[in-house]
PDB file of C-alpha atoms and ligand atoms in Angstrom:
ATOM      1  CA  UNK A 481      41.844 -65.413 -13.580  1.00 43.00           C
ATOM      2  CA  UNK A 482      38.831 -67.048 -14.633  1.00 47.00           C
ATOM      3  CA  UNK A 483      35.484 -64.493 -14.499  1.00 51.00           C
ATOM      4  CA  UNK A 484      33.556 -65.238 -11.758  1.00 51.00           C
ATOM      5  CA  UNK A 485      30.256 -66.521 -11.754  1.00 49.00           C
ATOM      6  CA  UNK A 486      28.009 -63.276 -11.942  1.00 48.00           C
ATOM      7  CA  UNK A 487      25.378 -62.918  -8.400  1.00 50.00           C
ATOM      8  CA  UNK A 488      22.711 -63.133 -11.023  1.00 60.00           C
ATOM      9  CA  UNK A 489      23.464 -66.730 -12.100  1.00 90.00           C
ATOM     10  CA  UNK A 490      24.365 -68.587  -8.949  1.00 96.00           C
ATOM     11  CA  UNK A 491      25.864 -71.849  -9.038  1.00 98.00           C
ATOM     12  CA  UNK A 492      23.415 -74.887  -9.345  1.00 98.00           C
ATOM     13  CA  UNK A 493      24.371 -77.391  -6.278  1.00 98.00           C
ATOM     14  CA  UNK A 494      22.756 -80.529  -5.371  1.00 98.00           C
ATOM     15  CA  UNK A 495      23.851 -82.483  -2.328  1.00 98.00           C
ATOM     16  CA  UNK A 496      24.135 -85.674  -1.321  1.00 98.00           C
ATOM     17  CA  UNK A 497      23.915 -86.741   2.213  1.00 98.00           C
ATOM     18  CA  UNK A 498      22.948 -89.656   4.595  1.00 97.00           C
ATOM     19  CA  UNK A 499      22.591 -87.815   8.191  1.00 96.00           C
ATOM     20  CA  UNK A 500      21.586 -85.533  10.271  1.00 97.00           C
ATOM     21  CA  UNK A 501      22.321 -82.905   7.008  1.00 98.00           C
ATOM     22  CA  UNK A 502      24.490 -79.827   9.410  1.00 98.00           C
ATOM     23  CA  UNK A 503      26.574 -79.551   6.507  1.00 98.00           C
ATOM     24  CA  UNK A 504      23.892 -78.743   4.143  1.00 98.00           C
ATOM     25  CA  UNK A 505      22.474 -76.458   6.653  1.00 98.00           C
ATOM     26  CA  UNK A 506      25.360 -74.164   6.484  1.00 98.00           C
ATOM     27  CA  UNK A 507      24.874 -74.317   2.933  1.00 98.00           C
ATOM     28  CA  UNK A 508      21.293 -73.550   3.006  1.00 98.00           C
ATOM     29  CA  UNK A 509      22.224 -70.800   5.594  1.00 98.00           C
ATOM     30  CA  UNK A 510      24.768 -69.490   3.309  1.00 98.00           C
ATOM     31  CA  UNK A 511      23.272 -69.262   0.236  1.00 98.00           C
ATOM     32  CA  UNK A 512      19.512 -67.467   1.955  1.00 97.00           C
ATOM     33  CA  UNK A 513      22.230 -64.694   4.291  1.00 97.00           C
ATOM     34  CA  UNK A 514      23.488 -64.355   0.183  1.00 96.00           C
ATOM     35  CA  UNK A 515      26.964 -64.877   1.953  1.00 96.00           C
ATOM     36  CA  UNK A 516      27.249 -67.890  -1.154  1.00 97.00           C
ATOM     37  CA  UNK A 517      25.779 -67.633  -5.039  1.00 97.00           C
ATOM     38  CA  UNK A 518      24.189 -70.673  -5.224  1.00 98.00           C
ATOM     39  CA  UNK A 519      20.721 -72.311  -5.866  1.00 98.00           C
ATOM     40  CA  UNK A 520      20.535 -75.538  -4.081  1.00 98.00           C
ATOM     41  CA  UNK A 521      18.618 -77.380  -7.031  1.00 98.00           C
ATOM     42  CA  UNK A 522      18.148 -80.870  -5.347  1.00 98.00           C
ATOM     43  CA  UNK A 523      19.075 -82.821  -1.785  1.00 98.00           C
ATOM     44  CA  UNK A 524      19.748 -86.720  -1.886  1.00 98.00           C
ATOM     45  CA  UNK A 525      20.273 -89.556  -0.113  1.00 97.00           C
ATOM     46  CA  UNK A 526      20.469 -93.403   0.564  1.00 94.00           C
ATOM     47  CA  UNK A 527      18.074 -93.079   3.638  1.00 93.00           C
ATOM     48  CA  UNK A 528      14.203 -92.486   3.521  1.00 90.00           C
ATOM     49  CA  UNK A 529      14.324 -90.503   6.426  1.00 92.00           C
ATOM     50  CA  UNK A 530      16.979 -88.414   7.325  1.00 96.00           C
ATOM     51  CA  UNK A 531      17.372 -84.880   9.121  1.00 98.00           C
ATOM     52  CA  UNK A 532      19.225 -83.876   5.785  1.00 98.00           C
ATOM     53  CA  UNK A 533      16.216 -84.200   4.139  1.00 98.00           C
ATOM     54  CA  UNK A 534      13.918 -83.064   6.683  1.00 98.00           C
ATOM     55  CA  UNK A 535      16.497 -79.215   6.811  1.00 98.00           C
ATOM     56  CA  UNK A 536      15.872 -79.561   2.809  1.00 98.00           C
ATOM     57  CA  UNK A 537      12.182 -79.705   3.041  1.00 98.00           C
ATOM     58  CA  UNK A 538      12.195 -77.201   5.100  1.00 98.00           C
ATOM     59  CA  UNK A 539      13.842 -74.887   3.469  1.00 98.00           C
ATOM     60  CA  UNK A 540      12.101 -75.679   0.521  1.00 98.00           C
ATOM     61  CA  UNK A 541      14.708 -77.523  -1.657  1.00 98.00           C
ATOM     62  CA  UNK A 542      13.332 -80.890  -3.769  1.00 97.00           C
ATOM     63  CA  UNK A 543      14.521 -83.899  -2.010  1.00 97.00           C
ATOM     64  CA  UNK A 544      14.603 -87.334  -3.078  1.00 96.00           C
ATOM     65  CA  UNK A 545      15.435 -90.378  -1.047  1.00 95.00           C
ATOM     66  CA  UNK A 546      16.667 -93.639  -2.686  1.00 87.00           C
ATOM     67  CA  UNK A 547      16.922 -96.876  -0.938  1.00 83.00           C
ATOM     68  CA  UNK A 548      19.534 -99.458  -1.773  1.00 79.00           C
ATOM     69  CA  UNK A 549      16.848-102.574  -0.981  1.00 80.00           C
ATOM     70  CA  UNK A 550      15.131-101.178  -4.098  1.00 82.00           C
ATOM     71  CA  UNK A 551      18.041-101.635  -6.225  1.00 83.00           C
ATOM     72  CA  UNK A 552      18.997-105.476  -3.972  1.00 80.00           C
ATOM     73  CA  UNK A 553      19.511-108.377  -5.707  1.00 81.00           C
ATOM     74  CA  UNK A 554      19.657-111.508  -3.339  1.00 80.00           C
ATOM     75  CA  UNK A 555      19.909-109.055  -0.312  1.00 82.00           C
ATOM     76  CA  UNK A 556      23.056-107.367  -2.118  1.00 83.00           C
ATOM     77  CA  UNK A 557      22.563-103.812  -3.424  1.00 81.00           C
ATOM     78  CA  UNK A 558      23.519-103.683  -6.979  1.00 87.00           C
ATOM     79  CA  UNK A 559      25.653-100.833  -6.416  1.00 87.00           C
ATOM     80  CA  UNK A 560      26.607 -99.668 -10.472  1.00 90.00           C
ATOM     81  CA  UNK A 561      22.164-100.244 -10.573  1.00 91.00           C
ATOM     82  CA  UNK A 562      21.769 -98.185  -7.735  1.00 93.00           C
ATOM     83  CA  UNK A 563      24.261 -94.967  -8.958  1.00 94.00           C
ATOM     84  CA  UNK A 564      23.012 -94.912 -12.119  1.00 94.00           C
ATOM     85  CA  UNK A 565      19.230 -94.688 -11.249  1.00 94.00           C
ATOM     86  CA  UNK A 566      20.662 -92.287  -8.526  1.00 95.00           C
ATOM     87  CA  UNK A 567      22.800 -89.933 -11.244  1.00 96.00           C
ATOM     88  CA  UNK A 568      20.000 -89.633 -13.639  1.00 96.00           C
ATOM     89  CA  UNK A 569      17.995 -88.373 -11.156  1.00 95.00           C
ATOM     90  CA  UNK A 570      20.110 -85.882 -10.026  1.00 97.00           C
ATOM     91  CA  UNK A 571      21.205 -85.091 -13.628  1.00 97.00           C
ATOM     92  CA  UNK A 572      17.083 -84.159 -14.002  1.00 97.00           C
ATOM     93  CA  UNK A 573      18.311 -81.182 -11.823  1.00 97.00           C
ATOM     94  CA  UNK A 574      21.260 -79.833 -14.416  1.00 98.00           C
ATOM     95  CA  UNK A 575      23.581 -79.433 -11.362  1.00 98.00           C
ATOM     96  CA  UNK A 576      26.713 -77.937 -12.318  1.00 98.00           C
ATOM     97  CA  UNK A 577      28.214 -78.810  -8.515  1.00 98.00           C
ATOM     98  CA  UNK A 578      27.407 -82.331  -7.011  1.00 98.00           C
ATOM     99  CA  UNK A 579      28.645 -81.324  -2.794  1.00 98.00           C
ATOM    100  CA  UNK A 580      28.622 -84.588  -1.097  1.00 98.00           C
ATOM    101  CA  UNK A 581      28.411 -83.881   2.554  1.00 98.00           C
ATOM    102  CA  UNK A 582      28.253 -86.367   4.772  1.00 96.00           C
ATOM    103  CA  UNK A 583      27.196 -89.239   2.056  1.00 96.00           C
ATOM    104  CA  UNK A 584      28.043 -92.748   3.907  1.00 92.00           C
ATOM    105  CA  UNK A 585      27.749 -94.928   0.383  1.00 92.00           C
ATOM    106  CA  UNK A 586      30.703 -94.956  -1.743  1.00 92.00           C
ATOM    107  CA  UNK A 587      30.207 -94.065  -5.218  1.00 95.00           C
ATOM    108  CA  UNK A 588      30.716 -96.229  -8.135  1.00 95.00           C
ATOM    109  CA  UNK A 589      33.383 -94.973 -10.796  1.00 95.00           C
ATOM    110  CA  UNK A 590      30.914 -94.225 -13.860  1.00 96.00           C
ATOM    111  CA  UNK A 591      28.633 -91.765 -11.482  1.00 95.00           C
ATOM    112  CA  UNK A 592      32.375 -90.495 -10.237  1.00 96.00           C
ATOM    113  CA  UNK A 593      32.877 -89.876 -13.827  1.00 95.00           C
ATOM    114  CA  UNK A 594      29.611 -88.203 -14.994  1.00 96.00           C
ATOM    115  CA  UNK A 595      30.534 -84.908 -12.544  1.00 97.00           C
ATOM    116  CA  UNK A 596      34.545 -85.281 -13.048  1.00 96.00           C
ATOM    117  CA  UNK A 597      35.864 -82.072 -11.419  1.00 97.00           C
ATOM    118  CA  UNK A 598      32.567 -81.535 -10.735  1.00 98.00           C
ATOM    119  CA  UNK A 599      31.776 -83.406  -7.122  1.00 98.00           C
ATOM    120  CA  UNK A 600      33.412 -82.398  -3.850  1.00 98.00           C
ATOM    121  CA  UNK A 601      33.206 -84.223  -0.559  1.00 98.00           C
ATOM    122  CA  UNK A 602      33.802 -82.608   3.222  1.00 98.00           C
ATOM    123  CA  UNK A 603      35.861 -85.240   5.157  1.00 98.00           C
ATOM    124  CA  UNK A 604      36.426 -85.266   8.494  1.00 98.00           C
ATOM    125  CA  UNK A 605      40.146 -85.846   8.898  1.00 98.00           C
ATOM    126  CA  UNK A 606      43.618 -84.219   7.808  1.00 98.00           C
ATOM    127  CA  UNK A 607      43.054 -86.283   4.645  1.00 98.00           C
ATOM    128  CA  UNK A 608      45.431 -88.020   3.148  1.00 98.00           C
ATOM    129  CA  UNK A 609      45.545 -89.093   7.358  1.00 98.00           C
ATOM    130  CA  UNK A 610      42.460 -91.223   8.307  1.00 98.00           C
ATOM    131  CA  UNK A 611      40.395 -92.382   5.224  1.00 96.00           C
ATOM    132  CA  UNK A 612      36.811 -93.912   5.706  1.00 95.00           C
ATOM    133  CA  UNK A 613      34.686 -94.135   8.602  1.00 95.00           C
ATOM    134  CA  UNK A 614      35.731 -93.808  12.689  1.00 97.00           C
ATOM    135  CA  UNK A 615      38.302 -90.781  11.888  1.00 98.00           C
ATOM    136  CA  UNK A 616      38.019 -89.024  14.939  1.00 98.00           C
ATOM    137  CA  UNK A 617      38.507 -92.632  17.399  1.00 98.00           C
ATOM    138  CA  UNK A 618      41.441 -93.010  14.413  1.00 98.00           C
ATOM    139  CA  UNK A 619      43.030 -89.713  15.047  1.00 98.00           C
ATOM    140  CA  UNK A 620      43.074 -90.442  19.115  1.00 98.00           C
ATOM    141  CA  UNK A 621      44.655 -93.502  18.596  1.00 98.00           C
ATOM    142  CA  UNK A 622      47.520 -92.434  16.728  1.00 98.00           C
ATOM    143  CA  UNK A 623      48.084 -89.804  19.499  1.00 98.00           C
ATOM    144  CA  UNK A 624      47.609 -86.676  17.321  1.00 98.00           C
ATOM    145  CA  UNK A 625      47.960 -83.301  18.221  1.00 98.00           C
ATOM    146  CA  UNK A 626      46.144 -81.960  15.757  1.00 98.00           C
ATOM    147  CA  UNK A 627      42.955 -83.315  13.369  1.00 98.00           C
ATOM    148  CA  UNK A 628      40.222 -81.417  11.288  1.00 98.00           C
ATOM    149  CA  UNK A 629      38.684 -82.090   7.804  1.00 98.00           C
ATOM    150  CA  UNK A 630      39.366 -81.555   3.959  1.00 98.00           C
ATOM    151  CA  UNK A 631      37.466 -80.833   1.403  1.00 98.00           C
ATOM    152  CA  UNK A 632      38.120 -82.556  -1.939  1.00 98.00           C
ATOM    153  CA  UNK A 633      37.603 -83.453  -5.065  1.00 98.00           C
ATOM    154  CA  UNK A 634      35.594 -86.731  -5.920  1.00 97.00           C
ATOM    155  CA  UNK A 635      37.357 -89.509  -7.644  1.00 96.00           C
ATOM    156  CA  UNK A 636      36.747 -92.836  -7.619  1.00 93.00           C
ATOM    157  CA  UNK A 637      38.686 -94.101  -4.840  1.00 93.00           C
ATOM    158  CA  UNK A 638      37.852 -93.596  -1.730  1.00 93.00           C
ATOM    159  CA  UNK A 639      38.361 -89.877   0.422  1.00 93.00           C
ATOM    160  CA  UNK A 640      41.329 -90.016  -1.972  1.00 95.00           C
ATOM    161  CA  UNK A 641      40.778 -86.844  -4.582  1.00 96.00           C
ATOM    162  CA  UNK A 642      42.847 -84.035  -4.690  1.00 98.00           C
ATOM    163  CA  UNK A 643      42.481 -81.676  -1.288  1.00 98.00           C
ATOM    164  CA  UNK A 644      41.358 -77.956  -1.736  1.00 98.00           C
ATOM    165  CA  UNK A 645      41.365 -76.713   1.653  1.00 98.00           C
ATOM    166  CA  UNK A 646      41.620 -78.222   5.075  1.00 98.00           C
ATOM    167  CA  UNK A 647      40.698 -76.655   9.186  1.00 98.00           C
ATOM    168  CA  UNK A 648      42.675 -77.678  11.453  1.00 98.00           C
ATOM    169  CA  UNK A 649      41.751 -78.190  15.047  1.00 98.00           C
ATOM    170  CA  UNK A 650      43.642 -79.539  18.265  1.00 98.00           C
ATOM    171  CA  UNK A 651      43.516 -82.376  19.831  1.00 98.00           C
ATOM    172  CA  UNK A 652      43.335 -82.485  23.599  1.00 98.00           C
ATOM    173  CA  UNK A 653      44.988 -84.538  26.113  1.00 96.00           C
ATOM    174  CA  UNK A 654      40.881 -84.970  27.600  1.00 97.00           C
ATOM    175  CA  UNK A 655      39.536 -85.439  24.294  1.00 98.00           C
ATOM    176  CA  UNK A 656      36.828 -88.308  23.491  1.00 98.00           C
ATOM    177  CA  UNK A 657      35.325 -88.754  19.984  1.00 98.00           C
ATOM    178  CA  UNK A 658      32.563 -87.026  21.036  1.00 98.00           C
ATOM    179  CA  UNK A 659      34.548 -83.739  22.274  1.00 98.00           C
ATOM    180  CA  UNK A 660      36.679 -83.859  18.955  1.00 98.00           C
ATOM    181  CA  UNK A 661      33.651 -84.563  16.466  1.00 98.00           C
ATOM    182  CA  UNK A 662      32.120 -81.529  17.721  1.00 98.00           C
ATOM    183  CA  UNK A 663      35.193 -79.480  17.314  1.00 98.00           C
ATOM    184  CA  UNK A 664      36.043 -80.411  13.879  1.00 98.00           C
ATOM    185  CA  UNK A 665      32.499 -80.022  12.758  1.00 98.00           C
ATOM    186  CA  UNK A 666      32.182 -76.844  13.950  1.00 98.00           C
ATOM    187  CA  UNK A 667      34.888 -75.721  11.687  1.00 98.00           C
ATOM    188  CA  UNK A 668      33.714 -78.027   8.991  1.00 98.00           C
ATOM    189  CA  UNK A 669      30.740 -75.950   8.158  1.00 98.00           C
ATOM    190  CA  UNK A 670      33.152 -72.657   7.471  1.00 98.00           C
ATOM    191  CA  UNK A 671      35.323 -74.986   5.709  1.00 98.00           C
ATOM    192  CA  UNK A 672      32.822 -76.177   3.271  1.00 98.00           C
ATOM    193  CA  UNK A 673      31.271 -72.897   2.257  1.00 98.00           C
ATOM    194  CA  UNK A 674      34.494 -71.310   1.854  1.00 98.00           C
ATOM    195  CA  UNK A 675      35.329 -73.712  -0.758  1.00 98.00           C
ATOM    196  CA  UNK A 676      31.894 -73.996  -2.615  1.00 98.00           C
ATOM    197  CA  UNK A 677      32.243 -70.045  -2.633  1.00 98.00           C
ATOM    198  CA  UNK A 678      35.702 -70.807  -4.722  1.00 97.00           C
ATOM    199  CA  UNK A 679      33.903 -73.037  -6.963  1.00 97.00           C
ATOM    200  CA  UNK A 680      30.718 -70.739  -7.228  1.00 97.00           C
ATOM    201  CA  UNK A 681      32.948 -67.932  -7.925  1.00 97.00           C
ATOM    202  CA  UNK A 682      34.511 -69.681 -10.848  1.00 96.00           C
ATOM    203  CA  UNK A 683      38.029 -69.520  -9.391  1.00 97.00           C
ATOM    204  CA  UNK A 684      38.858 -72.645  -8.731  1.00 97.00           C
ATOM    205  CA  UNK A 685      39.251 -76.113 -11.085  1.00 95.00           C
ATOM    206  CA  UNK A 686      40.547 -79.398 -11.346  1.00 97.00           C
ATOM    207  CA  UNK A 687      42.701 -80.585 -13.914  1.00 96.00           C
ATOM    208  CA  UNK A 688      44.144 -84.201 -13.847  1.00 93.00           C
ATOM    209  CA  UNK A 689      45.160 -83.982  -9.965  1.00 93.00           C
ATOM    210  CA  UNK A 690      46.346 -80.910  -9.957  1.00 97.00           C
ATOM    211  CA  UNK A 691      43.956 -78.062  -8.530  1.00 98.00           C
ATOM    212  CA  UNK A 692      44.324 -74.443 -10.015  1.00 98.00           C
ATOM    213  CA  UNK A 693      42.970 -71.996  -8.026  1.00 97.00           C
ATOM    214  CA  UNK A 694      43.110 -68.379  -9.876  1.00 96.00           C
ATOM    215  CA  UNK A 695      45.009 -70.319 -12.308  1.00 94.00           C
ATOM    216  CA  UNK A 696      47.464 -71.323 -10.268  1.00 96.00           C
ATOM    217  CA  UNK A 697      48.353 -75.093  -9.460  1.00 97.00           C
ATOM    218  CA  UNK A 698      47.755 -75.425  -5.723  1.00 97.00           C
ATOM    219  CA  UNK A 699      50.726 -76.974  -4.534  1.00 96.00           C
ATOM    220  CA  UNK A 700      49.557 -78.052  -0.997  1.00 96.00           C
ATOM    221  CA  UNK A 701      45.683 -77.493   0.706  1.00 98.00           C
ATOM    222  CA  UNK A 702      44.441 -74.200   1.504  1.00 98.00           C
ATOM    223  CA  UNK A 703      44.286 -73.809   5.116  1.00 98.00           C
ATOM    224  CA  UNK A 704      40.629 -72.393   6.729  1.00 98.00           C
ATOM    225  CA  UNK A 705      42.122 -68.769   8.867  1.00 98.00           C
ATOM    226  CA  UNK A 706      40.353 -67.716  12.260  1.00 98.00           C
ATOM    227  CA  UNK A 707      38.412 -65.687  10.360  1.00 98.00           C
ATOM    228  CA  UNK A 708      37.126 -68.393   8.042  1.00 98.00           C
ATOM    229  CA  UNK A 709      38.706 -67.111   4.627  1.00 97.00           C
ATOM    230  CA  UNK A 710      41.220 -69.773   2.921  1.00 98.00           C
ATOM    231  CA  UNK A 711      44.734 -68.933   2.620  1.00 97.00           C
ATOM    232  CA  UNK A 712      48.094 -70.916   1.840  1.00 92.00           C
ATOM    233  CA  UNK A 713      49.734 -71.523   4.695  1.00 80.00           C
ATOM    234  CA  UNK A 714      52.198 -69.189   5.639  1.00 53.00           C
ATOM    235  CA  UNK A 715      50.975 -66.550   2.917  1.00 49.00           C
ATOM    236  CA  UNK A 716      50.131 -62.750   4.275  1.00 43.00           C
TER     237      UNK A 716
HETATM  238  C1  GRF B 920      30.609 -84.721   8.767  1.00 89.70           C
HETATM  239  O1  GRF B 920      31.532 -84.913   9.796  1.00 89.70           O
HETATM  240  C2  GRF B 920      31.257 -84.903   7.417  1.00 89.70           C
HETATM  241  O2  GRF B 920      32.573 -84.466   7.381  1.00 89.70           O
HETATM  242  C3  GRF B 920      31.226 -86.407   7.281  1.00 89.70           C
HETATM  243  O3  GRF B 920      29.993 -86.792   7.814  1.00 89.70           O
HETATM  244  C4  GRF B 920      29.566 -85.829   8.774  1.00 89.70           C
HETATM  245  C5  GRF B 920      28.237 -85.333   8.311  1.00 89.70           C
HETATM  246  O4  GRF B 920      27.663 -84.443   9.226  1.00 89.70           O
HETATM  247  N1  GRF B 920      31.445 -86.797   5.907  1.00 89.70           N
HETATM  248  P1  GRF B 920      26.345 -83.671   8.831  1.00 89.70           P
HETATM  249  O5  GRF B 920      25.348 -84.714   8.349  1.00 89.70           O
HETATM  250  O6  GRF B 920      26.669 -82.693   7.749  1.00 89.70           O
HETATM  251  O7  GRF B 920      25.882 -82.998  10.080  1.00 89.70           O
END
């Protein structure tokens, strides 16, 4: 097993995000209760004004907003322009874990590349089920029984990185999107710090697609328990 990551040097985490930031909340929460070992070094986003940012200046984390119209050229956001102006900055910060939670842009491959292993992203669907936007009006749709989220590993195509953990939740026979958003977010937040407390505590990595997880290759997600720890399914 790798050593973990000693309470005195907690993990360096920026965050990327585009919304109303409850995500990085529960990361904020976690890491000031000293439930997580983290120092949130930097928040960031594609949107001037955001509550993400608003929760980060509040709690007293930097935060820097970047707007694509800055980076537009004939009213078309030069996307690789954009990233790499975007990276640098958050490079300035010496993260050594980029969480992207609930980021709407998609990320060019070179920025992918610059925090290989390095990135994770919270998704709201039983990923590889439901990639992209509109997952929960997806997951009615198709008449399931059961959606959530996953948490994985960035790579550069889309929600399509290698899944560390997922919560499950049900789906209802009275369920709207609004009903089942709420659900799975409220297990989302668990979700998410569970796994940045993997990362933080040095136990988990990525190498090629496979995951190792106290050096072990994960062979399917971790699944989020009642009592938020992650376990393989069907393990004591
Ligand atoms: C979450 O559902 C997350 O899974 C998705 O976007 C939403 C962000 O919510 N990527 P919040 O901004 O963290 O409240």
């Amino acid at each position: 097993m790798l050593p973990a990551k000693l309470a005195l040097t907690p993990l360096r985490v920026a965050v990327l995000a585009s919304g109303r930031g409850s995500n990085l909340q529960a990361l904020i929460d976690a890491q000031a209760s000293g439930a997580l070992p983290i120092n949130l070094v930097g928040v960031f986003s594609d949107r001037a004004s955001c509550g993400a940012l608003e929760r980060a200046r509040l709690a007293g984390i930097p935060a820097h907003a970047f707007a694509a119209r800055d980076f537009a050229i004939d009213g078309i956001c030069d996307r690789e322009a954009f990233d790499a102006a975007l990276f640098d900055l958050i490079g300035t910060v010496q993260p050594e874990l980029v969480v992207c939670a609930g980021y709407l842009r998609v990320i060019g491959s070179a920025a992918v590349q610059r925090h290989h292993g390095r990135m994770l992203n919270i998704h709201p669907s039983l990923l590889p089920k439901f990639r992209g936007l509109h997952t929960h009006a997806q997951a009615l749709a198709a008449g399931e029984r059961e959606h959530g989220a996953s948490v994985h590993f960035v790579i550069p195509a889309l929600d399509a990185g290698a899944v560390i953990a997922q919560a499950r939740v049900p789906v209802r026979a009275d369920d709207s999107v609004t009903k089942l958003a709420a659900r799975v977010l409220q297990r989302e937040h668990p979700l998410l710090i569970a796994c940045v407390g993997l990362f933080a505590a040095g136990r988990i990595f990525l190498h090629g697609s496979d995951i190792f997880v106290d050096s072990r290759r994960l062979s399917r997600p971790l699944q989020l328990q009642a009592d938020d720890t992650l376990r393989e399914k069907g393990s004591e």
